[in-house]
Amino acid sequence: MVGAGWDIVLADALSSPTLRVVGTGSAILGAVSGALGCFALLRRQSLVGDAVSHAALPGIALVFLLTGTKTSLGLLTGAALAGWLGMLFVQAIVRTTRLDDDTALGLVLAVFFGFGLMLLTFLQRKPKASQAGLDTYLFGQAATMLREDVVLLSCVGVVLIAIIALFWKEFILITFDREYASTVGYPVHRLEILLTVLLVGAITLGLRTVGVILMSAMIVAPAAAARQWTNRSHRMVGLAALFGAIAGASGAILSSLVPNLPTGPTIVLIATTWALASLLIGGRRGLVWQWLRRRVLQRKLAEEAVLIGLYDLALAHGDERRGHSEGAIRALSPHAVGVRGRLRRLKQEGMVEETSPGSWILSKKGRDEAKHLVEKSRETS
Amino acid sequence: MTNVQLEIQLVAVLVAVACALPGVYLVLRRAAMLSDAISHSILLGIVLAYFVVRDLSSPLLVIAAAATGVGTVWLVELLVRTRLVRSDAAIGLVFPTLFAVAVILISLYARSLHLDTDSVLLGEIAFAPFNRFEVAGRDLGPLSAWVMGGILLINVAFIALFYKELKLATFDPEFAAAQGFMPAAIRYALMTLVSITAVGAFDAVGSVLVVALMIAPAATALLISHRLGLVLAVAAAVAVWSALSGYWVAHVLDASIAGSMSTMCGIVFLLAYLFSPSTGLVAQVRRRQAVRMTFALKMLAVHLAQHERQPEAATENRAEHLTEHIRWTNDFAEKVVRRALSLGLIGQEDGKLFLTEKGRVLASESVIEDSV
Amino acid sequence: MNSSLQQQSMLDDKPAVEVSDLTVAYHSRPVLWDVDLTVPRGVLMAIVGPNGAGKTTLLKSILGLVPVAAGQVLIFGKPLAQQRHLVSYVPQRGSVDWDFPTTALDVVIMGLYRQLGWIRRPGSRERRKAMEALEQVGMSSFARRQISQLSGGQQQRVFLARALVQNAQLFFMDEPFQGVDATTERAIIEILRQLRSEGKTVVVVHHDLQTVPEYFDWVTLINVRRIACGPVCQVFNEKNLRAAYGGRVAFIVEQQTEGC
């Protein structure tokens, strides 16, 4: 039932013009925030996304309620300006007080958001914010995205990515080695301002789709995932854009297929799940591979200890043909548990022989190997 | 003032102070953003517990929420320990994941419920008086006042009992560990407090503004005082003031009380940031000006002393030279020379400056004192 | 190479670095007090002094990285802003994020960014130059390694290669021997000597007094103020060391004086 049914539903959904608009829009958003998120991640400013998206609320409230405009461009501008102002505050607080950036970020985030909430409720003369205005903004509302929104998203997105491409080597240099960049004469401070502007732009773009609370994840997750798969910065940015786009598109499609599944949280969950999966299996750094490598190494060391143990026993007794029990070997081995399994594996490799049940000696090959190991450990110590 | 107004203010004050106290330790630990992570991810705990007990008023919800909060901190630390991501990215990955799961679960399975995400995020303190605490038919006031009062009491008791342990574990965890104070246990105890407080408070002010109430009073207090006991007291005072003024501003403007409370927190912070007598911007500027003059006088003295016996003294030790080699503007150089002349540190002879005995003492003192 | 020779001869008459009346203060605390200093061309100079004496600050203020309260710095007779292309800087190893996703070769190519100018991308010419520089520091086989996979000494050599590729006349290095193995230390000092023999000037913040006479021919002793500056065999003596360090250096000095 599932197989055939889903095919049709999926094909149906993909041919729906609304979904195509929403899917494209979410993919563009994911790509832009993924690419710019890399710089936030590398500059250790992952939480800037959280602060800027919250700080944007009063900007949206003011633009919406003072000018009455509901156009995406107007609201975007207000959001970006307020978010940018929030960033300025964060930087000023960190520079001139002994409070750290976590405190400054949290303070600006929450106070700006509270102020925005106060503005909205005040101007709407309602004790509770109107569902229409605030809800879109808090959780995003990808489903209501229009063709014009996607056009705007694409235009702004292309501009942001183009600027990154133009100043690529400068941005990488100031991120990697700020001091060196200023000794060779780059206007480091101005470049940093530009980078922050781009980041604020990407964050405000995403607000409508995934909402305030979850926007920070769109900055962090694709970048964190991409970092695990490559050790080159340009590939990282490319991968992050790709991951972000896939999360955006697949989240939009999935949520249109499942009734009541909200788009923004679905996109974010896909992105963060992939980031966590990348931590586990990504590249050479992946935790699973690290663990496996450690296991293999430990096993090898334990087997070597058994060989050396048998070798020592043979030397002590002066009789190479005399068999030794597991107990005797266990007593000499630093890894007492699992000696039997190790002996069996060593037997398969032809390192040891079982002369009678429970009685073990080294083979010729095993003796040479053990001798070699003992000599090697003597050299290094 | 009506009874309802009084009760709302009471709840507001209790919430604000209960948040401010553990907030001080969060800010001191440079872990302020953990409050943001905790206050959002507790939603998942509430949702999961609700699916088990199917009752929104069950105390199990609070326990599950607090456990999720602590679990969030544990997950963040777990990710940081892998050394694959830094702590900022770890926070940025963990709490949106948990929050997104919670929102999805609510939308899919609990839509008809009274657990709408709006009220979770924004809270509504104005509803506090409607939910009464009744024992044997007697009305004992709003339930949330009792809940927040209890949480405040727990916070105060914990801080009072473990004052020195908390202090040590915050400032020097390694030394605390060496002394056998188990800083990890204290850290998790603190995070438990933060989680419980966030759970209790978010009914009233929502999960975003819990962050404002935790961080802003603490940050303000740290700008005003350097002594931990005083910092706690100032933070509590800021919290009380923000709660009360926030309530009345909201009342006058007919706006969200929680929003207005955090706006007031922000305003107090801004005032302290500008005008704090010890660390405020204004004080910083004023002090810098005073220091600049003293420093300039020393610099002049040292400069003259350095070049006094050298052949270039004739050119180096002239008033015009100061603007050229020491980066002073003409005005400032004149001011410094005038000041030095009036203090009797230097003398002047056809345009050439020389040190007086007093000036020479200052020069040698400056060099010795500053090189130690 | 030819243009580089011309460059050198044009600058012949001016000292590499001229510092006059330099005062630097953090807040109101002076870190450097009225320092005068002249570094002639073609020397290998160490800046030494106790911890907190302002060695790194001196370097950074010459390079315009910290705000200066007073004084003037001239590089080959002109302000730094006009001479940046002649100057190369090797920061302390701890100053960057070694987990950054980039390879050794990429880091060296960064030394050519300024020559490339805005927007233009590095191409095969830049890669070839960078490989030559890596070759020079004995790191060419590590070119494709991610930088966190290099040892401390190897990272330091990559930094040195980035400075070499700039083809500068004046090199500033901040504690290049800190935390590196003996092989790297020898390799670095060999390269520095070679630079000197090509007529270039090298200024190194150094903390090991023992090796000063062996490695360097010029030395500046500072402790907030300038204590002494000149050829090692003239100024690296007990009197100046005592002035800079207090009474803790007697035993080193006895060995040194016989060298000259």
PDB file of N, CA and C in Angstrom, chain B residues 7-17 125 213 239 243-244 247 257 261:
ATOM      1  N   GLU B   7      -2.185  41.021  42.358  1.00  0.00           N
ATOM      2  CA  GLU B   7      -1.740  39.640  42.196  1.00  0.00           C
ATOM      3  C   GLU B   7      -0.812  39.488  40.993  1.00  0.00           C
ATOM      4  N   ILE B   8      -1.138  40.184  39.895  1.00  0.00           N
ATOM      5  CA  ILE B   8      -0.258  40.106  38.725  1.00  0.00           C
ATOM      6  C   ILE B   8       1.132  40.640  39.072  1.00  0.00           C
ATOM      7  N   GLN B   9       1.137  41.759  39.796  1.00  0.00           N
ATOM      8  CA  GLN B   9       2.445  42.325  40.158  1.00  0.00           C
ATOM      9  C   GLN B   9       3.224  41.404  41.070  1.00  0.00           C
ATOM     10  N   LEU B  10       2.508  40.750  41.980  1.00  0.00           N
ATOM     11  CA  LEU B  10       3.173  39.811  42.877  1.00  0.00           C
ATOM     12  C   LEU B  10       3.842  38.690  42.061  1.00  0.00           C
ATOM     13  N   VAL B  11       3.067  38.126  41.127  1.00  0.00           N
ATOM     14  CA  VAL B  11       3.626  37.045  40.304  1.00  0.00           C
ATOM     15  C   VAL B  11       4.813  37.572  39.493  1.00  0.00           C
ATOM     16  N   ALA B  12       4.659  38.765  38.931  1.00  0.00           N
ATOM     17  CA  ALA B  12       5.738  39.340  38.117  1.00  0.00           C
ATOM     18  C   ALA B  12       7.017  39.476  38.933  1.00  0.00           C
ATOM     19  N   VAL B  13       6.882  39.992  40.155  1.00  0.00           N
ATOM     20  CA  VAL B  13       8.070  40.184  40.988  1.00  0.00           C
ATOM     21  C   VAL B  13       8.697  38.835  41.330  1.00  0.00           C
ATOM     22  N   LEU B  14       7.856  37.862  41.696  1.00  0.00           N
ATOM     23  CA  LEU B  14       8.393  36.545  42.054  1.00  0.00           C
ATOM     24  C   LEU B  14       9.132  35.914  40.873  1.00  0.00           C
ATOM     25  N   VAL B  15       8.514  35.996  39.694  1.00  0.00           N
ATOM     26  CA  VAL B  15       9.156  35.434  38.498  1.00  0.00           C
ATOM     27  C   VAL B  15      10.501  36.110  38.249  1.00  0.00           C
ATOM     28  N   ALA B  16      10.500  37.437  38.284  1.00  0.00           N
ATOM     29  CA  ALA B  16      11.714  38.182  37.935  1.00  0.00           C
ATOM     30  C   ALA B  16      12.850  37.872  38.900  1.00  0.00           C
ATOM     31  N   VAL B  17      12.554  37.859  40.202  1.00  0.00           N
ATOM     32  CA  VAL B  17      13.626  37.612  41.171  1.00  0.00           C
ATOM     33  C   VAL B  17      14.093  36.165  41.092  1.00  0.00           C
ATOM     34  N   ILE B 125       1.166  36.646  31.496  1.00  0.00           N
ATOM     35  CA  ILE B 125       1.117  36.809  32.943  1.00  0.00           C
ATOM     36  C   ILE B 125      -0.240  37.361  33.385  1.00  0.00           C
ATOM     37  N   LEU B 213      14.985  37.944  31.646  1.00  0.00           N
ATOM     38  CA  LEU B 213      14.934  38.076  33.102  1.00  0.00           C
ATOM     39  C   LEU B 213      16.123  37.392  33.773  1.00  0.00           C
ATOM     40  N   ALA B 239      15.506  43.268  39.223  1.00  0.00           N
ATOM     41  CA  ALA B 239      14.398  42.406  38.826  1.00  0.00           C
ATOM     42  C   ALA B 239      13.079  42.952  39.378  1.00  0.00           C
ATOM     43  N   ALA B 243      10.016  44.416  37.089  1.00  0.00           N
ATOM     44  CA  ALA B 243       8.704  43.770  37.142  1.00  0.00           C
ATOM     45  C   ALA B 243       7.616  44.809  37.394  1.00  0.00           C
ATOM     46  N   LEU B 244       7.855  45.650  38.390  1.00  0.00           N
ATOM     47  CA  LEU B 244       6.808  46.625  38.759  1.00  0.00           C
ATOM     48  C   LEU B 244       6.646  47.688  37.681  1.00  0.00           C
ATOM     49  N   TYR B 247       5.120  46.280  34.603  1.00  0.00           N
ATOM     50  CA  TYR B 247       3.671  46.078  34.707  1.00  0.00           C
ATOM     51  C   TYR B 247       2.926  47.379  34.406  1.00  0.00           C
ATOM     52  N   ILE B 257       2.671  42.463  29.022  1.00  0.00           N
ATOM     53  CA  ILE B 257       3.382  42.736  30.276  1.00  0.00           C
ATOM     54  C   ILE B 257       4.794  42.169  30.227  1.00  0.00           C
ATOM     55  N   MET B 261       8.179  44.134  30.618  1.00  0.00           N
ATOM     56  CA  MET B 261       9.141  43.834  31.698  1.00  0.00           C
ATOM     57  C   MET B 261      10.554  43.689  31.140  1.00  0.00           C
TER      58      MET B 261
END
